[in-house]
Short mmCIF file of C-alpha atoms in Angstrom, two decimals:
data_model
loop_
_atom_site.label_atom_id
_atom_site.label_comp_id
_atom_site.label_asym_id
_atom_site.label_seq_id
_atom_site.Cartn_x
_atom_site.Cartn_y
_atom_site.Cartn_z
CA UNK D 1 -2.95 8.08 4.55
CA UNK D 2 -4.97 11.36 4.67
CA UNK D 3 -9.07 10.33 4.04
CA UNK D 4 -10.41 14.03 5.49
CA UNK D 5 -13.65 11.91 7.30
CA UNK D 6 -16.16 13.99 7.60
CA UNK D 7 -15.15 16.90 5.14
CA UNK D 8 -15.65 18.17 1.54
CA UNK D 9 -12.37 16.74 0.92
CA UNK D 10 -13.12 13.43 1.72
CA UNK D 11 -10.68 10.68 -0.21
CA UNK D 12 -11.99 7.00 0.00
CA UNK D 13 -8.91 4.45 0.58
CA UNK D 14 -6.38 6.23 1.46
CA UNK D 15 -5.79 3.89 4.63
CA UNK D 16 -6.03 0.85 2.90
CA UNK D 17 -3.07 2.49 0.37
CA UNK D 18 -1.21 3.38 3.30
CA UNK D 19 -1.51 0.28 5.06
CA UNK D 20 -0.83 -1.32 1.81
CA UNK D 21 2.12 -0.05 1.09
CA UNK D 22 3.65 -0.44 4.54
CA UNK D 23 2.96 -4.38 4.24
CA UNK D 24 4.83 -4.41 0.63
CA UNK D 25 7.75 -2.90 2.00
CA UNK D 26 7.96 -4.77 4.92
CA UNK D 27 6.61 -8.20 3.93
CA UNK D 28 8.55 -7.99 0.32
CA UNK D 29 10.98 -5.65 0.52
CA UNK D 30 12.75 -6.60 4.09
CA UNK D 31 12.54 -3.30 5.55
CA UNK D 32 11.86 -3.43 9.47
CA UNK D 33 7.84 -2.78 11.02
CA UNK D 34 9.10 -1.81 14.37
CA UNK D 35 8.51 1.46 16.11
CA UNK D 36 12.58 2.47 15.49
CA UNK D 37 12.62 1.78 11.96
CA UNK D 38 8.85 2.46 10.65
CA UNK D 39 6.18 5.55 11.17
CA UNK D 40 2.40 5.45 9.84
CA UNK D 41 0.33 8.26 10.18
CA UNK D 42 -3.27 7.97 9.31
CA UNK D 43 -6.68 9.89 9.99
CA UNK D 44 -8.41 7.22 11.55
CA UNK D 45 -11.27 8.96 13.61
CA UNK D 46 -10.09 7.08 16.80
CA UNK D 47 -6.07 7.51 16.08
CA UNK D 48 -3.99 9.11 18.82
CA UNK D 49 -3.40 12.85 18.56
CA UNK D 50 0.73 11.70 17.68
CA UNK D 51 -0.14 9.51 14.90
CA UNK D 52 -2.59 11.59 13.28
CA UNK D 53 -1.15 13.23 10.01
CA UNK D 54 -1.24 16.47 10.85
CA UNK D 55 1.10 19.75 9.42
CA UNK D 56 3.51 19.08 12.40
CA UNK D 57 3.23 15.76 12.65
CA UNK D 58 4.30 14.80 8.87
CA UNK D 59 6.98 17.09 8.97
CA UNK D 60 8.02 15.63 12.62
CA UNK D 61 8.01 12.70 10.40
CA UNK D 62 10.24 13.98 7.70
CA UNK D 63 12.78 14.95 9.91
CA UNK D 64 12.89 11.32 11.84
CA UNK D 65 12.83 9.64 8.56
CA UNK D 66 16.41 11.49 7.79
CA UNK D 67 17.70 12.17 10.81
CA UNK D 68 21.02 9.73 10.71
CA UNK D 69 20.54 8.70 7.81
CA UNK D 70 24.08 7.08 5.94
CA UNK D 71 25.65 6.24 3.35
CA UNK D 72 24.05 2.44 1.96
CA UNK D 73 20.67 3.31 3.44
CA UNK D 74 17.48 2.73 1.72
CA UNK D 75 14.28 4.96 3.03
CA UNK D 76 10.78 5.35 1.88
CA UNK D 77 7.95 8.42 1.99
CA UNK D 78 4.85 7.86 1.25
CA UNK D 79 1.91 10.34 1.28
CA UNK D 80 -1.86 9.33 -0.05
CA UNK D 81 -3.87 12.60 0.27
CA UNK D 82 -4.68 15.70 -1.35
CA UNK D 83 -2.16 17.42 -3.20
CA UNK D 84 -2.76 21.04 -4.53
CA UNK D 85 -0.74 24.40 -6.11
CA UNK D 86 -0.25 27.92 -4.48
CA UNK D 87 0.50 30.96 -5.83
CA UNK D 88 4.47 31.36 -5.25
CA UNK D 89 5.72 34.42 -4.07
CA UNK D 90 9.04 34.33 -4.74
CA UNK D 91 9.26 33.77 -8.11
CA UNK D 92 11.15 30.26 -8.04
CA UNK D 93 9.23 28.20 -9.60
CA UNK D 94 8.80 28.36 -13.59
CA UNK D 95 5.31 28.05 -13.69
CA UNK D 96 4.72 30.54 -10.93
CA UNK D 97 3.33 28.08 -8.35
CA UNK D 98 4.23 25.93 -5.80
CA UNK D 99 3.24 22.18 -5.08
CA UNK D 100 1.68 21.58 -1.66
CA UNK D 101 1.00 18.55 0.33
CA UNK D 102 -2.48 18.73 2.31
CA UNK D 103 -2.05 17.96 5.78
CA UNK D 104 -5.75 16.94 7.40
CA UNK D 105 -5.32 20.30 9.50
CA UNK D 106 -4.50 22.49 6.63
CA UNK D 107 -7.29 24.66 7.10
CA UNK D 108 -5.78 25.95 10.57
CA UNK D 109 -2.27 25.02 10.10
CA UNK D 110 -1.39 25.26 6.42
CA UNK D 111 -0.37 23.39 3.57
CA UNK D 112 2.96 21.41 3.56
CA UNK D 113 5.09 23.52 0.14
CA UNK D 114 7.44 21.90 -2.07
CA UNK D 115 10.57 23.79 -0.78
CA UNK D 116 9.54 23.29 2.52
CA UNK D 117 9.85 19.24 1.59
CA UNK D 118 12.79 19.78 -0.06
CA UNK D 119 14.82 21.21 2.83
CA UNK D 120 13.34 18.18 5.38
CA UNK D 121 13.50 15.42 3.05
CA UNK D 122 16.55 15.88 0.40
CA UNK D 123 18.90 18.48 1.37
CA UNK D 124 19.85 16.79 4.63
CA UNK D 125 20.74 13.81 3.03
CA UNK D 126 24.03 12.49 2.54
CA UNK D 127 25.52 11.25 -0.49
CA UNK D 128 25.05 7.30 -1.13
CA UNK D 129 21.49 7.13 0.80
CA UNK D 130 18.45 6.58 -1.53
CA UNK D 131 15.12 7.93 -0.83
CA UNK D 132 12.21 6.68 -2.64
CA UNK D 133 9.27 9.35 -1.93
CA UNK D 134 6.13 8.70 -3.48
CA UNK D 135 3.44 11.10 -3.46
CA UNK D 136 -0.07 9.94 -4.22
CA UNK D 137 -1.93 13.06 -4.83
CA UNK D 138 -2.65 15.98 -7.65
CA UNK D 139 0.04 17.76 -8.71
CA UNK D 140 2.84 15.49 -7.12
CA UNK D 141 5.07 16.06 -10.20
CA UNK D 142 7.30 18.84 -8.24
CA UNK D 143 6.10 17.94 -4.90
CA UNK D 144 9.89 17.09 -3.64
CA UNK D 145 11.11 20.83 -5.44
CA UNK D 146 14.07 18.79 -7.34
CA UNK D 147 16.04 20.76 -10.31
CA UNK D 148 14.93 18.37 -12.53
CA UNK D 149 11.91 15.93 -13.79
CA UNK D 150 12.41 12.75 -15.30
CA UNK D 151 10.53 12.18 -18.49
CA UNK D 152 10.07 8.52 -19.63
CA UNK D 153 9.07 9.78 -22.79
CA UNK D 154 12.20 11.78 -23.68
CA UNK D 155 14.40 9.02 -23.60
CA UNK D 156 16.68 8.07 -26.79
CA UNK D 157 16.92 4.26 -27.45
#
């Protein structure tokens, strides 16, 4: 959970979501709170340089969260920060941008793009794992760069 203390881009609650939605999944949904199994990163002004959600440290993240990873297995993302759109320059994306995560160092160390997810998060996955990625900022819609979009609405039945 990304709350940008002390900037312009200050969110309010994005701990609490975090922390939130750690407990649901591991109070309700049996996955593990240990150190092996579970990762947190959040801006608190005190927090630890390594736990701090930082450009390296979420994609760090995105590569532990994988890493292993087999058939049967169940794993989680979850991101509550800013979320924003960049110009993309090589013409891949239909509407001519691409979605970015907002690490809280993104003004020295850049934003985190959509293909850049992709590649960390989905393509090193094997078949038969599920990952459930939720992404609780603006324009999250393409935020994991997937061929397709599901559209609740455009469903026959």
């Amino acid at each position: 959970g990304i709350c940008y203390e002390g900037t312009d881009w200050y969110l309010p609650k994005c701990h609490e979501d975090a922390e939130k939605m750690k407990n649901l999944f591991c109070g309700h949904w049996g996955f593990i709170d240990s150190l092996e199994n579970t990762r947190c990163l959040i801006d608190w002004p005190d927090a630890p340089d390594s736990t701090r959600p930082t450009n390296a440290n979420i994609k760090a993240g995105m590569r532990w969260l994988v890493e292993g990873a087999m058939p049967g297995d169940s794993l989680v993302f979850f991101y509550c920060g800013h979320g924003s759109q960049q110009l993309n320059l090589d013409r891949r994306e239909k509407d001519g941008f691409d979605e970015v995560l907002v690490p809280v160092d993104a003004k020295t160390e850049g934003m985190l793009v959509d293909d850049e997810i992709n590649e960390m998060l989905v393509q090193p996955l094997p078949a038969g794992v599920r990952l459930t990625c939720f992404l609780d900022s603006c324009h999250s819609g393409g935020g994991l760069d997937l061929p397709y979009q599901w559209n609740p609405y455009m469903e026959e039945g």
